[in-house]
PDB file of C-alpha atoms in Angstrom:
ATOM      1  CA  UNK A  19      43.262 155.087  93.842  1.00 40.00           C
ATOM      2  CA  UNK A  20      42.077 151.281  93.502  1.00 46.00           C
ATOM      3  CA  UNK A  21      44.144 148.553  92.821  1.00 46.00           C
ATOM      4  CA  UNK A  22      42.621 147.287  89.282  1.00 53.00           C
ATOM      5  CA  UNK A  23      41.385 143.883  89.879  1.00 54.00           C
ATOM      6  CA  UNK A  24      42.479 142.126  86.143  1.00 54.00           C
ATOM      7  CA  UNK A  25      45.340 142.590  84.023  1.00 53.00           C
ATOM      8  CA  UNK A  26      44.671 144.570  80.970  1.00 52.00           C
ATOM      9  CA  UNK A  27      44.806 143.765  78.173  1.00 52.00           C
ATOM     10  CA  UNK A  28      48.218 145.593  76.464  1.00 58.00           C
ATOM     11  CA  UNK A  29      48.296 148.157  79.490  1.00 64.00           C
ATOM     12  CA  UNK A  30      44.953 149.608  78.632  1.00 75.00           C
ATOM     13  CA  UNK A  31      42.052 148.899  80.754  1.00 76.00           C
ATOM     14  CA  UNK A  32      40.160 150.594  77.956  1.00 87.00           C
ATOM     15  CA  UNK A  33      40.915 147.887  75.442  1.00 90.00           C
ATOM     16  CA  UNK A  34      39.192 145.240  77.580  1.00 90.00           C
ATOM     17  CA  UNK A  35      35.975 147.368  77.657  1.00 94.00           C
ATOM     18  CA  UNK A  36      35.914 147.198  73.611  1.00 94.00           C
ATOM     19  CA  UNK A  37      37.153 143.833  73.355  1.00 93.00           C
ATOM     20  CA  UNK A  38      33.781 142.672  75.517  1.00 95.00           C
ATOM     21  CA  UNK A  39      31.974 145.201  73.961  1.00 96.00           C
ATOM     22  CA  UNK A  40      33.156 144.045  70.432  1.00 95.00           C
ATOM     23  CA  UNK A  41      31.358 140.536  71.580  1.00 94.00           C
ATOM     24  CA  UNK A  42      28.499 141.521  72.671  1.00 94.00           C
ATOM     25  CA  UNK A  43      27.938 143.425  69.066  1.00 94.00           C
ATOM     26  CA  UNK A  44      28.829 140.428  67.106  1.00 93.00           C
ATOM     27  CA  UNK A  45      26.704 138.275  69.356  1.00 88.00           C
ATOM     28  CA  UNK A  46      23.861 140.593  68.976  1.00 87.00           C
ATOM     29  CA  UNK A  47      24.447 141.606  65.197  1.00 86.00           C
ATOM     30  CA  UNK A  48      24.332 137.932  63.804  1.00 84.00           C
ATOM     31  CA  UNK A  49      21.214 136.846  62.446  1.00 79.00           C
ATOM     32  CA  UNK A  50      19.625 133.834  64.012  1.00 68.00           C
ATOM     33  CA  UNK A  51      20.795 131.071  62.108  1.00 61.00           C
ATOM     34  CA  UNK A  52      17.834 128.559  64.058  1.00 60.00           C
ATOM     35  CA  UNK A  53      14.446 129.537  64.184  1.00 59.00           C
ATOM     36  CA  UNK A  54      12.631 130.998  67.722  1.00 60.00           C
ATOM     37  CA  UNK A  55      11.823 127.916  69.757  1.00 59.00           C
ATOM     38  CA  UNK A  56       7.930 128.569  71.278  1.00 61.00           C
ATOM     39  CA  UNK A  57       8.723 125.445  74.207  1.00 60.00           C
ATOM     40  CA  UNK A  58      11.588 128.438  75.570  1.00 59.00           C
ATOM     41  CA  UNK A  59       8.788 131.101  76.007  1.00 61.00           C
ATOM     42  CA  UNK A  60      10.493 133.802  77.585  1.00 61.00           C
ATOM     43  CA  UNK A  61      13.084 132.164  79.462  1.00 66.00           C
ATOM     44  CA  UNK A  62      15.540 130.487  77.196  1.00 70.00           C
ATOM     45  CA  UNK A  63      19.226 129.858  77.819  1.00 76.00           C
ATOM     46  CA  UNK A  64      19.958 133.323  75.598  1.00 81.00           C
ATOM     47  CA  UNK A  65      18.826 135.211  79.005  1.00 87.00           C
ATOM     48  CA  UNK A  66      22.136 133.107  80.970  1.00 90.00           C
ATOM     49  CA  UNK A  67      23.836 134.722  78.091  1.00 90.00           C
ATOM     50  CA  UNK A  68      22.960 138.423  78.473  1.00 92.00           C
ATOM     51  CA  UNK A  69      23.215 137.715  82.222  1.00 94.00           C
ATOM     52  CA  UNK A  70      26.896 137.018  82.124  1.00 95.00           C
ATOM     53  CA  UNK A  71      27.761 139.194  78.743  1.00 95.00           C
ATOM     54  CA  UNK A  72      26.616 142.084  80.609  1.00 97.00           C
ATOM     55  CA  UNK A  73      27.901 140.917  83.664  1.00 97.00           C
ATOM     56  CA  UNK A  74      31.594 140.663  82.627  1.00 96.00           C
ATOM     57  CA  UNK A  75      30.812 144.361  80.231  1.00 97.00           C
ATOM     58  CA  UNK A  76      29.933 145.785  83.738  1.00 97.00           C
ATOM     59  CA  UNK A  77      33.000 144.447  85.576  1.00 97.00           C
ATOM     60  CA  UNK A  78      35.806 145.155  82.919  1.00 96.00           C
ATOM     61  CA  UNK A  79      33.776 149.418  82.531  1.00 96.00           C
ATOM     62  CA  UNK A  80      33.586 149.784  86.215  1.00 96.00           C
ATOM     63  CA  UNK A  81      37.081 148.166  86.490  1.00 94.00           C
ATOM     64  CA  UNK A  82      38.547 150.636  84.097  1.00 93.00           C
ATOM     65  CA  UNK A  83      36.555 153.502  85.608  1.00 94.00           C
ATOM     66  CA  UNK A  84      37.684 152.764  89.053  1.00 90.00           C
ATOM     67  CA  UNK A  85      41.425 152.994  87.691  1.00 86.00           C
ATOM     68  CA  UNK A  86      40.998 156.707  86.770  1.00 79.00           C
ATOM     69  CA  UNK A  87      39.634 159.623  89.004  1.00 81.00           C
ATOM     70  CA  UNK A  88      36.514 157.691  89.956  1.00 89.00           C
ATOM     71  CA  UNK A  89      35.740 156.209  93.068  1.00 92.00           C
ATOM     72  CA  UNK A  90      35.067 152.683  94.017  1.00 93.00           C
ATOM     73  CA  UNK A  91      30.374 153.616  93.974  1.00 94.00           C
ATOM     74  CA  UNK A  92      30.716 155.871  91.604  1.00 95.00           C
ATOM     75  CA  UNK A  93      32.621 153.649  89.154  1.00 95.00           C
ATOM     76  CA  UNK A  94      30.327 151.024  90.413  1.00 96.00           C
ATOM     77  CA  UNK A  95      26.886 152.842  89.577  1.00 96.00           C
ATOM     78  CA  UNK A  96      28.106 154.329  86.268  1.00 97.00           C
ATOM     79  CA  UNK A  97      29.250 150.831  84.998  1.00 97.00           C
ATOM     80  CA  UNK A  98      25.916 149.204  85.375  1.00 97.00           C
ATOM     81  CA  UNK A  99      24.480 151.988  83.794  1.00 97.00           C
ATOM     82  CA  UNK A 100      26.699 152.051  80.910  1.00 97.00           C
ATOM     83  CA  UNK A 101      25.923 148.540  80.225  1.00 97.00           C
ATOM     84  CA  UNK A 102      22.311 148.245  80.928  1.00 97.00           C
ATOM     85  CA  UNK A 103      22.526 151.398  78.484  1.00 97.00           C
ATOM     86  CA  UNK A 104      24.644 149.657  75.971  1.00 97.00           C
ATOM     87  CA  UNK A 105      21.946 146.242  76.155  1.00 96.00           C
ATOM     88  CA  UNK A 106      18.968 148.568  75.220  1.00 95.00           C
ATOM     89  CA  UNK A 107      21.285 150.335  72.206  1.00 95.00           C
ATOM     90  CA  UNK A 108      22.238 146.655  71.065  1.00 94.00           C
ATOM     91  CA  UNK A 109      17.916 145.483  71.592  1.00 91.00           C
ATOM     92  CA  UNK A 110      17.154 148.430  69.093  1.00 93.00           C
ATOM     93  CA  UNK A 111      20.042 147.155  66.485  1.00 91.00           C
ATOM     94  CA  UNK A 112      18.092 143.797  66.677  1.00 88.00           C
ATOM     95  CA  UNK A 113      15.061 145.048  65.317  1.00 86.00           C
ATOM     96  CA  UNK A 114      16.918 145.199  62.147  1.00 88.00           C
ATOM     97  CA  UNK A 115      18.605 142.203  61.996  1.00 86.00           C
ATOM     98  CA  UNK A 116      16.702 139.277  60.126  1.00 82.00           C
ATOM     99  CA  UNK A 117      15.477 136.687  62.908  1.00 78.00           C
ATOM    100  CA  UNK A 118      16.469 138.893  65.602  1.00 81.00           C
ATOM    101  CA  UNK A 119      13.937 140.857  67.732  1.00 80.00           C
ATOM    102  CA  UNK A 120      14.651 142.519  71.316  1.00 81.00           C
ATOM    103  CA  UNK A 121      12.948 141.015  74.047  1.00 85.00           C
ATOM    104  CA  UNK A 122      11.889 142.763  77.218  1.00 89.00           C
ATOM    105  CA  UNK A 123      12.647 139.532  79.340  1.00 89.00           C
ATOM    106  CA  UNK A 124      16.786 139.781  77.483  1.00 90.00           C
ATOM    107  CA  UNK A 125      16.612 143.413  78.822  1.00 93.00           C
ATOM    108  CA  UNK A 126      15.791 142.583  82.263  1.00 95.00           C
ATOM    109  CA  UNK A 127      18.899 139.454  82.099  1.00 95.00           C
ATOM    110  CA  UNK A 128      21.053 142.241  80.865  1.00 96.00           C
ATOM    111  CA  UNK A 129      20.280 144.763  83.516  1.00 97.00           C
ATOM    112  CA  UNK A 130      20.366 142.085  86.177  1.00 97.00           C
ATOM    113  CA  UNK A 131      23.990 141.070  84.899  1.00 97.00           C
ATOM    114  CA  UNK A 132      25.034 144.728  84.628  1.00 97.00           C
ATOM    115  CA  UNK A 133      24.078 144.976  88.287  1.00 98.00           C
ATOM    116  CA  UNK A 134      25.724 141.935  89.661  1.00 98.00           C
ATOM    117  CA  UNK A 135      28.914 142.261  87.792  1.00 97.00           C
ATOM    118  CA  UNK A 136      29.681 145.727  88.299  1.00 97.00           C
ATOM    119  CA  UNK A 137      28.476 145.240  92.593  1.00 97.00           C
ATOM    120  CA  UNK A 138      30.744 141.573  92.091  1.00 97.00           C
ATOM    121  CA  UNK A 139      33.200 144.293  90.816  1.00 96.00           C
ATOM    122  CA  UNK A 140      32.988 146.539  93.838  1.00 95.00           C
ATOM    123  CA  UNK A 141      33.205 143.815  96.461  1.00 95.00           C
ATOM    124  CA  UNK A 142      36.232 142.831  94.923  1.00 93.00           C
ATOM    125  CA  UNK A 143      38.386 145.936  94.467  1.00 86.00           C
ATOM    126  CA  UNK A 144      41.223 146.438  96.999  1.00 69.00           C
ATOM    127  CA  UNK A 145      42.592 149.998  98.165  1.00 65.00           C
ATOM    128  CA  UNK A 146      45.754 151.023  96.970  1.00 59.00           C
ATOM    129  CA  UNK A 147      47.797 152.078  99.931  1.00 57.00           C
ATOM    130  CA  UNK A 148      48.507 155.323 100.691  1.00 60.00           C
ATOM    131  CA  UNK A 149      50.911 157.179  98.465  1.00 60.00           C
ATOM    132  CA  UNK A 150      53.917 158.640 100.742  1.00 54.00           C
TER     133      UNK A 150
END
């Protein structure tokens, strides 16, 4: 198998992937507390946001997949679609959260940080050495 590439958190890698996951939620489940800001358009700093929320979701999912039976692509391809899935789940909460809407152009951030982190995640990983 892989060497895992952080330290879990309390010896599950499966706590880190809810601990960023809890984040993102509360990040997306707040109501605005300023108003939308027209001079931003579509590209305001909230895409740098989902960019590297999604980024470090993909990285700590493929991470903890990769320690398990998966290997290094496969654990790769299922992480960015696990959290390009999880941006569109959290887009639709927004629709119900006062001052909140989903945006197309927070989707594509969120799918291009899913991408990079869980490749940045790949490129990273180190075989384990053979058992004897």
């Amino acid at each position: 198998m892989l060497g895992s590439r952080f330290t879990p958190i309390d010896g599950s890698p499966w706590r880190d992937v809810a601990a960023v996951a809890a984040v993102l939620f509360v990040g997306s489940a707040l109501p605005a507390p300023f108003g939308r800001h027209p001079e931003f358009a579509r590209f305001g700093p909230d895409k740098l946001l989902h960019l590297l929320g999604h980024g470090g979701f993909a990285a700590v999912v493929a991470d903890s997949l990769g320690s398990g039976r998966l290997d290094p692509r496969s654990a790769c391809t299922l992480a960015a679609c696990l959290s390009t899935g999880y941006a569109l789940l959290l887009g639709r909460l927004q629709e119900w959260i006062p001052g909140r809407e989903p945006e197309r152009a927070d989707l594509a951030a969120s799918t291009v940080g899913s991408v990079l982190g869980a490749v940045w995640w790949y490129l990273s990983v180190e075989p384990s050495p053979p058992e004897a």
